[in-house]
Coordinates of N, CA and C in Angstrom, one line a residue:
X1 N 7.6 19.5 2.8 CA 7.9 18.3 1.7 C 9.6 18.0 2.1
X2 N 10.2 17.0 0.9 CA 11.6 16.9 0.6 C 11.9 17.2 -0.2
X3 N 13.1 17.7 -0.6 CA 13.4 18.9 -2.3 C 13.5 17.4 -3.2
X4 N 13.3 17.2 -4.3 CA 13.0 17.0 -5.9 C 14.3 15.8 -5.8
X5 N 15.8 16.5 -5.3 CA 16.5 16.3 -5.5 C 17.1 14.9 -4.3
X6 N 16.5 15.6 -3.2 CA 16.3 14.1 -2.1 C 15.9 13.4 -2.4
X7 N 14.1 13.4 -2.5 CA 13.8 12.2 -3.2 C 13.8 11.2 -5.0
X8 N 14.2 12.1 -5.8 CA 15.0 11.5 -6.6 C 16.1 10.6 -5.9
X9 N 16.5 11.1 -5.5 CA 18.3 10.1 -4.8 C 17.6 9.0 -4.3
X10 N 16.5 8.4 -3.2 CA 15.4 7.6 -2.8 C 15.1 6.9 -3.6
X11 N 14.6 7.4 -4.7 CA 14.0 6.3 -5.6 C 13.9 6.8 -7.1
X12 N 16.2 5.3 -6.4 CA 16.4 5.2 -8.1 C 15.5 4.0 -8.7
X13 N 14.7 3.6 -9.0 CA 13.9 2.4 -9.6 C 14.9 1.0 -9.5
X14 N 15.8 0.8 -10.0 CA 16.8 -0.2 -9.3 C 16.7 -1.0 -7.7
X15 N 15.8 -0.1 -7.6 CA 16.1 -0.2 -5.7 C 14.2 0.0 -5.3
X16 N 13.7 1.0 -5.9 CA 13.2 0.6 -5.8 C 11.4 -0.4 -6.1
X17 N 10.1 -0.3 -4.7 CA 10.3 -0.8 -4.8 C 8.1 -0.1 -4.6
X18 N 7.6 -1.1 -5.3 CA 5.7 0.9 -4.9 C 4.7 -0.7 -4.6
X19 N 4.8 -0.6 -3.5 CA 3.3 -1.2 -3.3 C 2.3 -0.4 -2.4
X20 N 0.5 -1.6 -3.3 CA -0.5 -1.0 -2.6 C -0.7 -1.6 -2.0
X21 N -1.9 -0.8 -1.1 CA -1.8 -1.1 0.3 C -4.3 -2.3 0.0
X22 N -4.2 -3.0 -0.1 CA -5.1 -2.9 0.3 C -6.5 -2.2 -0.5
X23 N -5.9 -2.1 -1.8 CA -6.7 -1.3 -2.8 C -7.8 -2.7 -4.0
X24 N -8.8 -2.9 -2.7 CA -9.5 -4.1 -3.2 C -10.2 -4.0 -3.2
X25 N -12.0 -4.7 -4.0 CA -13.4 -3.9 -4.1 C -13.7 -4.0 -3.0
X26 N -12.9 -4.8 -2.1 CA -14.3 -5.8 -1.5 C -14.3 -4.3 0.4
X27 N -12.7 -3.1 -0.4 CA -12.1 -2.2 0.7 C -12.5 -1.1 0.4
X28 N -12.3 -0.5 -1.0 CA -12.6 0.7 -2.0 C -13.3 0.9 -3.1
X29 N -14.2 -0.5 -3.3 CA -14.2 -0.4 -4.6 C -16.3 0.1 -4.5
X30 N -16.8 0.3 -4.7 CA -18.2 0.7 -5.5 C -19.4 0.0 -4.5
X31 N -18.7 -1.2 -3.9 CA -19.7 -2.6 -2.7 C -19.1 -2.4 -1.7
X32 N -18.2 -2.0 -1.5 CA -17.5 -2.6 -0.4 C -18.4 -2.4 1.3
X33 N -17.8 -3.2 1.4 CA -17.5 -3.2 3.6 C -17.2 -1.9 3.7
X34 N -16.8 -0.7 3.4 CA -16.2 0.3 4.8 C -17.4 1.4 3.2
X35 N -18.2 1.2 3.7 CA -18.9 3.1 2.8 C -18.1 4.3 3.0
X36 N -17.2 4.1 4.3 CA -16.5 5.6 4.0 C -15.5 6.0 4.2
X37 N -14.8 4.5 4.2 CA -13.2 4.9 3.9 C -13.1 4.4 2.4
X38 N -13.9 3.6 0.9 CA -14.2 3.4 0.3 C -14.9 5.1 -0.5
X39 N -15.6 5.6 0.4 CA -15.8 7.2 -0.2 C -14.4 8.2 -0.1
X40 N -13.7 8.0 0.6 CA -12.6 9.1 0.9 C -11.7 8.3 -0.5
X41 N -12.0 7.3 0.3 CA -9.9 7.2 -1.1 C -10.8 7.0 -3.0
X42 N -12.1 7.2 -3.0 CA -13.0 7.7 -4.3 C -13.1 9.5 -4.9
X43 N -13.6 10.2 -3.4 CA -14.3 11.3 -3.9 C -12.4 11.7 -3.5
X44 N -11.9 11.6 -2.3 CA -10.6 12.4 -2.6 C -9.1 11.4 -3.0
X45 N -9.5 11.1 -3.8 CA -9.0 11.2 -5.9 C -7.9 10.4 -5.3
X46 N -7.6 9.4 -3.9 CA -6.7 8.9 -3.7 C -6.2 7.3 -4.6
X47 N -7.1 6.3 -5.2 CA -7.5 5.8 -5.3 C -6.9 5.8 -7.0
X48 N -7.6 7.1 -7.2 CA -7.4 7.7 -9.1 C -5.5 8.1 -8.7
X49 N -4.8 8.8 -7.7 CA -3.1 8.9 -7.6 C -2.7 7.7 -7.5
X50 N -2.8 6.9 -6.7 CA -2.2 5.5 -7.2 C -1.7 4.4 -8.6
X51 N -3.2 4.5 -8.7 CA -3.1 4.3 -9.8 C -1.7 4.8 -10.8
X52 N -2.2 6.0 -11.0 CA -1.3 6.7 -12.3 C 0.3 6.5 -11.0
X53 N 0.8 6.4 -9.8 CA 1.8 6.1 -9.4 C 2.0 4.8 -10.1
X54 N 1.2 3.6 -9.9 CA 1.1 2.0 -10.5 C 1.6 2.2 -12.2
X55 N 1.3 3.2 -12.9 CA 1.7 3.3 -14.3 C 2.9 4.0 -14.2
X56 N 3.1 4.6 -13.6 CA 4.6 6.2 -13.4 C 5.5 4.6 -13.1
X57 N 5.4 3.6 -12.0 CA 6.5 2.8 -11.1 C 7.0 2.3 -12.7
X58 N 5.6 1.2 -13.8 CA 5.8 0.2 -14.5 C 7.3 1.1 -15.5
X59 N 6.6 1.6 -16.0 CA 7.4 3.1 -16.8 C 8.1 2.6 -17.0
X60 N 8.9 2.9 -15.7 CA 10.6 3.3 -14.9 C 11.0 2.6 -14.5
X61 N 10.5 1.6 -14.2 CA 11.2 -0.8 -13.9 C 11.1 -0.3 -12.4
X62 N 10.2 0.1 -12.2 CA 10.4 0.5 -10.8 C 9.0 -0.6 -10.5
X63 N 9.5 -2.2 -9.5 CA 9.1 -2.7 -9.6 C 7.1 -2.7 -8.3
X64 N 6.2 -2.8 -9.0 CA 5.1 -2.7 -8.7 C 4.3 -4.7 -8.0
X65 N 4.2 -4.3 -6.2 CA 3.2 -5.3 -5.2 C 2.2 -4.4 -4.8
X66 N 1.0 -5.9 -5.0 CA 0.2 -6.2 -4.3 C -0.2 -6.5 -3.0
X67 N -0.9 -6.0 -1.8 CA -1.0 -6.5 -0.7 C -2.9 -6.2 -0.4
X68 N -2.8 -7.5 -0.8 CA -4.7 -8.1 -0.9 C -4.4 -9.0 0.7
X69 N -5.9 -8.5 1.6 CA -5.7 -9.1 3.1 C -8.0 -10.1 2.1
X70 N -7.5 -10.8 3.1 CA -8.7 -12.6 2.1 C -8.7 -12.5 3.6
X71 N -9.7 -13.7 3.3 CA -9.2 -15.5 4.5 C -10.9 -16.0 3.0
X72 N -10.8 -16.4 3.9 CA -11.2 -18.2 3.5 C -12.7 -19.1 4.1
X73 N -13.9 -18.9 3.2 CA -14.9 -18.6 3.6 C -15.0 -19.7 4.9
X74 N -14.4 -19.8 5.6 CA -14.5 -21.3 7.1 C -13.7 -20.5 8.5
X75 N -12.9 -19.7 7.8 CA -12.4 -18.7 8.6 C -10.7 -19.8 9.1
X76 N -10.9 -20.2 8.7 CA -10.0 -21.0 8.6 C -8.2 -20.1 9.3
X77 N -7.7 -19.6 10.8 CA -6.2 -18.7 9.4 C -7.1 -17.5 10.4
X78 N -7.6 -17.1 9.9 CA -8.0 -15.4 10.5 C -7.9 -15.6 11.8
X79 N -7.6 -14.3 12.1 CA -6.8 -13.7 13.5 C -8.8 -13.3 13.6
X80 N -8.6 -13.6 15.2 CA -9.6 -12.7 15.7 C -9.1 -12.2 17.1
X81 N -8.0 -11.5 17.1 CA -7.5 -11.3 18.9 C -7.4 -10.2 18.9
X82 N -8.8 -9.0 18.1 CA -8.5 -7.6 18.5 C -9.9 -7.7 17.8
X83 N -10.5 -5.9 18.6 CA -11.8 -6.2 18.2 C -11.7 -5.8 16.8
X84 N -11.3 -5.3 16.0 CA -11.4 -5.6 14.7 C -12.2 -6.6 13.0
X85 N -11.4 -7.4 14.3 CA -11.1 -8.8 13.4 C -12.9 -9.2 13.2
X86 N -13.1 -8.7 14.6 CA -13.9 -10.1 15.3 C -15.8 -9.1 14.6
X87 N -15.3 -7.1 14.7 CA -16.2 -6.9 13.9 C -16.1 -7.0 12.3
X88 N -15.3 -7.4 11.2 CA -14.8 -7.5 10.0 C -15.3 -9.1 9.2
X89 N -15.7 -10.0 10.7 CA -17.1 -11.0 10.4 C -18.0 -11.1 9.9
X90 N -18.0 -9.6 10.6 CA -20.3 -8.8 11.1 C -20.4 -8.6 9.4
X91 N -19.5 -8.2 9.3 CA -20.3 -7.1 7.7 C -20.9 -7.4 6.0
X92 N -20.8 -7.2 6.1 CA -22.5 -7.8 4.9 C -21.3 -8.3 3.7
X93 N -20.2 -7.2 3.2 CA -19.2 -7.8 2.9 C -17.8 -8.6 3.2
X94 N -17.9 -9.4 3.6 CA -16.9 -10.8 2.9 C -15.7 -10.5 2.6
X95 N -14.2 -10.2 2.7 CA -13.4 -10.3 2.0 C -12.9 -12.0 1.6
X96 N -13.4 -12.8 0.8 CA -13.3 -14.5 0.9 C -13.0 -14.6 0.0
X97 N -11.3 -15.4 0.1 CA -10.7 -16.0 -1.9 C -11.4 -16.0 -2.3
X98 N -10.8 -15.2 -3.6 CA -11.3 -15.5 -4.5 C -12.6 -14.8 -5.3
X99 N -13.3 -14.1 -4.7 CA -14.0 -13.3 -5.0 C -13.8 -12.1 -5.8
X100 N -15.3 -11.1 -6.0 CA -14.4 -10.3 -6.0 C -13.8 -9.2 -5.4
X101 N -13.9 -9.3 -4.2 CA -14.3 -8.1 -3.2 C -13.0 -8.4 -3.2
X102 N -11.7 -9.6 -3.7 CA -10.0 -9.3 -3.2 C -9.6 -9.3 -4.3
X103 N -10.3 -8.5 -5.8 CA -10.3 -8.0 -6.5 C -9.5 -6.5 -6.1
X104 N -7.7 -6.1 -6.8 CA -7.6 -4.7 -7.4 C -8.5 -4.2 -7.3
X105 N -9.4 -3.2 -7.5 CA -9.7 -2.3 -7.6 C -9.8 -1.5 -8.7
X106 N -10.5 -1.0 -9.7 CA -9.8 0.1 -10.4 C -10.8 1.5 -9.8
X107 N -9.3 2.6 -10.5 CA -8.9 1.7 -11.8 C -6.9 2.1 -11.6
X108 N -7.2 1.3 -10.8 CA -5.2 0.4 -11.2 C -5.5 -0.6 -11.4
X109 N -5.4 -0.7 -12.5 CA -4.2 -1.7 -13.3 C -3.0 -2.9 -12.5
X110 N -3.6 -4.6 -12.6 CA -3.0 -5.6 -12.4 C -2.4 -5.8 -12.9
X111 N -1.0 -6.1 -13.9 CA 0.1 -6.2 -14.5 C 0.5 -7.6 -14.6
X112 N 1.3 -8.6 -15.7 CA 1.0 -9.5 -15.8 C 2.5 -9.4 -14.7
X113 N 3.5 -9.0 -15.0 CA 4.8 -8.5 -13.7 C 5.0 -8.0 -12.9
X114 N 3.6 -7.1 -12.0 CA 4.1 -7.6 -10.6 C 3.2 -8.6 -9.7
X115 N 3.2 -8.8 -8.0 CA 3.5 -9.5 -8.1 C 2.3 -8.8 -6.6
X116 N 1.4 -10.3 -6.2 CA 0.4 -9.8 -5.9 C 1.0 -11.0 -4.4
X117 N 0.1 -10.1 -3.7 CA 0.8 -11.1 -2.3 C -0.4 -10.8 -1.5
X118 N -1.4 -11.7 -0.6 CA -3.1 -12.4 -0.3 C -2.6 -12.6 0.7
X119 N -2.4 -12.7 2.3 CA -2.8 -12.5 3.6 C -3.8 -13.0 3.8
X120 N -4.1 -14.3 5.0 CA -5.2 -14.2 6.1 C -5.4 -15.0 7.4
X121 N -4.2 -12.9 8.1 CA -4.2 -13.2 8.4 C -3.7 -11.7 9.2
X122 N -3.8 -11.1 10.8 CA -2.9 -10.1 11.3 C -3.3 -8.4 10.4
X123 N -2.4 -7.6 11.0 CA -2.7 -6.3 10.6 C -2.0 -5.5 9.8
X124 N -0.8 -5.7 9.6 CA 0.0 -5.8 8.4 C 0.4 -6.5 7.0
X125 N 0.7 -5.7 5.7 CA 1.3 -6.7 4.4 C 2.5 -6.6 4.8
X126 N 2.9 -6.9 5.6 CA 4.3 -6.6 5.5 C 4.7 -8.1 6.6
X127 N 5.0 -7.9 8.5 CA 4.0 -9.0 9.5 C 4.0 -10.4 8.5
X128 N 4.8 -11.3 8.8 CA 4.2 -12.4 8.7 C 3.4 -13.3 7.2
X129 N 4.1 -12.2 5.9 CA 3.9 -12.7 4.7 C 4.8 -13.1 3.7
X130 N 4.9 -12.9 2.4 CA 5.9 -12.5 2.4 C 6.7 -11.4 0.9
X131 N 5.8 -10.7 1.6 CA 6.6 -9.4 1.8 C 7.3 -8.8 1.4
X132 N 7.6 -9.4 2.6 CA 9.4 -8.5 2.9 C 11.0 -9.6 2.1
X133 N 10.4 -10.6 2.1 CA 11.5 -11.9 0.8 C 11.4 -11.5 0.5
X134 N 10.5 -10.9 -0.4 CA 10.4 -10.8 -1.7 C 10.5 -9.6 -2.4
X135 N 11.1 -7.9 -1.3 CA 11.7 -7.5 -1.6 C 13.2 -7.7 -1.4
X136 N 13.1 -8.7 0.1 CA 15.2 -8.3 0.0 C 15.1 -9.0 -1.3
X137 N 14.6 -10.2 -1.9 CA 15.2 -10.6 -3.5 C 14.7 -9.3 -4.0
X138 N 14.0 -8.8 -4.0 CA 13.5 -7.2 -5.6 C 14.9 -6.8 -5.8
X139 N 15.4 -6.6 -4.3 CA 17.2 -5.2 -4.1 C 16.5 -4.5 -3.8
X140 N 15.7 -4.3 -2.2 CA 14.6 -3.2 -2.1 C 15.7 -2.2 -1.7
X141 N 15.4 -2.1 -1.5 CA 16.0 -0.4 -0.2 C 14.6 0.9 0.0
X142 N 14.3 1.2 -1.1 CA 13.4 1.7 -0.8 C 12.2 1.8 -1.0
X143 N 11.1 1.5 -0.2 CA 9.1 1.2 -0.8 C 8.6 2.0 -0.4
X144 N 7.3 2.8 -1.3 CA 6.3 3.9 -1.7 C 5.4 2.8 -1.6
X145 N 4.5 3.7 -0.4 CA 3.4 2.9 0.6 C 2.4 3.7 0.1
X146 N 1.3 2.9 -0.5 CA -0.1 3.7 -0.9 C -1.3 2.6 -0.9
X147 N -1.7 3.2 -0.5 CA -3.5 2.7 -0.2 C -4.4 2.8 1.0
X148 N -4.4 1.8 1.2 CA -6.1 2.2 2.8 C -5.8 0.8 3.7
X149 N -6.3 1.8 4.8 CA -6.0 1.9 5.4 C -4.2 3.2 6.3
X150 N -4.8 4.9 6.3 CA -4.6 4.9 7.3 C -4.5 4.9 8.7
X151 N -5.7 4.6 8.5 CA -6.0 3.7 10.6 C -5.0 3.0 10.9
X152 N -5.2 1.8 10.4 CA -4.0 0.3 10.3 C -3.4 0.0 9.7
X153 N -4.1 -0.5 8.6 CA -2.4 -0.7 7.2 C -1.3 -0.4 7.4
X154 N -1.6 1.0 6.7 CA -0.3 1.7 6.0 C -0.2 2.6 6.9
X155 N -0.1 2.5 8.4 CA 1.2 2.4 9.6 C 1.8 1.2 9.5
X156 N 1.1 0.3 9.9 CA 1.5 -1.5 10.1 C 2.7 -1.3 9.1
X157 N 2.3 -1.0 7.3 CA 3.6 -1.1 6.7 C 4.6 -0.4 6.5
X158 N 4.2 0.2 7.0 CA 5.7 1.1 6.7 C 6.3 1.2 8.3
X159 N 6.2 1.1 8.8 CA 6.1 0.9 10.2 C 7.6 -0.4 10.4
X160 N 7.0 -1.4 10.2 CA 6.8 -2.7 9.6 C 9.1 -3.1 8.5
X161 N 8.0 -1.5 7.4 CA 9.2 -1.6 6.7 C 10.9 -0.9 7.5
X162 N 10.6 0.5 7.6 CA 11.5 1.0 8.6 C 11.9 -0.5 9.4
X163 N 11.4 -1.1 10.1 CA 12.1 -1.7 11.7 C 13.0 -3.2 10.6
X164 N 12.6 -3.7 9.2 CA 13.7 -4.0 8.2 C 14.5 -3.4 7.8
X165 N 14.4 -2.1 7.8 CA 15.9 -1.5 7.3 C 15.4 -1.1 5.7
X166 N 14.0 -0.7 6.0 CA 14.1 0.3 4.0 C 13.9 1.1 4.9
X167 N 13.5 2.3 3.8 CA 13.7 3.7 3.4 C 12.5 3.5 3.1
X168 N 11.4 4.4 3.5 CA 9.3 4.0 4.2 C 9.3 6.0 2.7
X169 N 8.6 5.8 1.8 CA 8.2 7.4 1.3 C 6.6 6.8 1.8
X170 N 6.1 7.8 1.4 CA 4.9 8.5 1.7 C 4.0 9.6 0.6
X171 N 3.7 8.9 -0.3 CA 2.4 9.6 -0.7 C 1.4 10.2 -0.2
X172 N 2.1 11.9 0.5 CA 0.3 11.9 1.3 C -1.0 11.9 1.2
X173 N -0.9 12.7 -0.5 CA -2.4 12.4 -1.6 C -3.0 10.4 -2.3
X174 N -2.3 9.9 -1.7 CA -2.5 8.6 -2.1 C -2.9 7.8 -1.0
X175 N -3.2 7.5 0.0 CA -3.7 7.1 1.6 C -4.7 7.6 1.4
X176 N -5.2 7.0 1.9 CA -6.9 8.0 3.1 C -7.0 6.9 4.4
X177 N -7.6 8.0 4.5 CA -8.7 6.7 6.2 C -10.2 7.5 6.8
X178 N -10.0 7.2 7.4 CA -11.5 8.0 7.8 C -11.2 8.2 9.5
X179 N -12.0 9.6 9.7 CA -12.9 10.2 9.0 C -12.2 11.5 8.4
X180 N -12.3 12.4 7.5 CA -11.3 12.8 6.3 C -10.8 13.6 7.0
X181 N -10.4 14.0 8.4 CA -9.3 14.9 9.0 C -8.2 14.2 9.7
X182 N -8.6 13.3 9.8 CA -8.1 12.2 10.5 C -6.5 11.9 9.4
X183 N -6.1 11.6 8.4 CA -5.7 10.8 8.1 C -4.1 12.5 8.1
X184 N -4.4 13.1 7.5 CA -3.1 14.6 7.8 C -2.4 14.9 9.1
X185 N -3.5 14.2 9.7 CA -4.0 14.4 10.7 C -2.3 13.8 11.4
X186 N -2.6 12.7 11.0 CA -1.1 10.9 11.5 C -0.5 11.2 10.8
X187 N -0.2 11.7 9.4 CA 0.8 11.8 8.7 C 1.5 12.6 8.7
X188 N 0.8 14.1 9.7 CA 1.9 14.9 10.3 C 2.4 15.0 11.6
X189 N 2.1 14.3 11.9 CA 2.2 13.8 13.7 C 3.9 12.0 14.2
X190 N 2.8 11.8 13.2 CA 3.5 10.3 13.3 C 4.3 10.0 11.7
X191 N 3.4 9.6 11.2 CA 5.2 9.0 9.3 C 5.4 9.4 9.3
X192 N 5.9 11.1 9.4 CA 6.0 12.3 8.7 C 8.1 11.5 9.9
X193 N 7.9 11.4 11.3 CA 8.3 10.8 12.2 C 9.6 10.1 11.2
X194 N 8.8 8.6 10.6 CA 9.8 7.6 10.3 C 9.6 7.4 8.8
X195 N 9.1 8.2 7.8 CA 8.7 8.2 6.5 C 9.5 9.5 6.0
X196 N 9.8 9.7 4.4 CA 9.9 10.3 3.8 C 8.6 10.5 3.6
X197 N 7.7 12.2 3.6 CA 6.7 12.2 2.8 C 6.5 13.0 1.8
X198 N 5.3 13.1 0.9 CA 5.7 13.4 -0.3 C 4.0 14.0 -1.3
X199 N 4.5 14.0 -2.2 CA 2.6 14.0 -3.3 C 3.1 13.2 -3.8
X200 N 1.7 13.3 -4.7 CA 1.5 12.4 -5.7 C 3.0 12.9 -7.1
X201 N 2.5 14.0 -7.7 CA 3.5 14.3 -8.5 C 4.7 14.7 -7.8
X202 N 5.1 14.4 -6.8 CA 6.6 15.6 -6.3 C 7.4 13.3 -7.2
X203 N 6.4 12.3 -6.3 CA 7.0 11.0 -6.8 C 6.9 11.0 -8.2
X204 N 6.1 11.1 -8.7 CA 5.9 10.8 -10.4 C 7.2 11.6 -11.1
X205 N 7.1 13.1 -10.4 CA 8.2 13.6 -10.7 C 9.7 13.2 -11.4
X206 N 9.5 11.8 -10.6 CA 11.3 11.4 -10.1 C 11.2 10.2 -11.2
X207 N 9.9 10.0 -11.0 CA 10.0 8.2 -11.6 C 9.8 8.4 -12.6
X208 N 9.6 9.9 -13.5 CA 9.9 10.4 -14.9 C 10.8 11.0 -15.7
X209 N 11.6 10.7 -14.2 CA 12.8 11.0 -14.7 C 13.6 10.4 -15.8
X210 N 14.2 10.6 -16.5 CA 15.6 10.5 -17.0 C 16.5 9.4 -16.6
X211 N 16.9 8.6 -16.8 CA 17.6 7.3 -16.1 C 18.4 6.7 -16.7
X212 N 19.0 6.5 -15.9 CA 19.6 5.1 -16.9 C 20.2 3.3 -16.3
X213 N 20.0 2.5 -16.1 CA 20.4 1.2 -16.2 C 18.2 1.5 -15.4
X214 N 17.9 0.6 -15.7 CA 15.7 -0.1 -14.9 C 15.8 -1.2 -14.7
X215 N 14.9 -1.8 -13.4 CA 15.2 -3.3 -13.5 C 14.8 -4.0 -14.1
X216 N 15.5 -4.7 -14.4 CA 15.9 -6.1 -15.6 C 14.1 -7.3 -15.5

């Protein structure tokens, strides 16, 4: 884990953005299309940690962005070039635009000042979406990545962020994947090589530390 001084330097509110990845009802809610993943996110306290980070980010002036995956009822524009996409078409709960499945899940709250970016295709919250240009317009240099899943979307977000010149910070207890032992192994052997790995409490300590100017 990084020293608090190192982490604090990265988490300047003026140049930091907090990203939640697919923390939506149809993925991590009680009626999830992926109950095993939802169970890991809830039983492990991941959603609670994401909610704590979101609240602290707003209080410290850090912009919050929610990345949501959805599809049109007619499937237009959706990806079908991987087994994952074709399997998702057969799930009992569909992430359809305008339905409760694509609402950000409790206990995470969406505030008026938050940005919500929805995508109809692909695996990544950044590639081919509005997230990257929004981050640049916000003056982002450090991206805190939270949410699900540690199997696909979270590592996609981290790699895409690093490839675009951002510094990625991953609170290890604010992401979830399946099975339960996969996430810590993936963090240790993959994400730790490209991102600054911390805990939720370490990130909170930096965000809650008194600073000078905050984001307007």
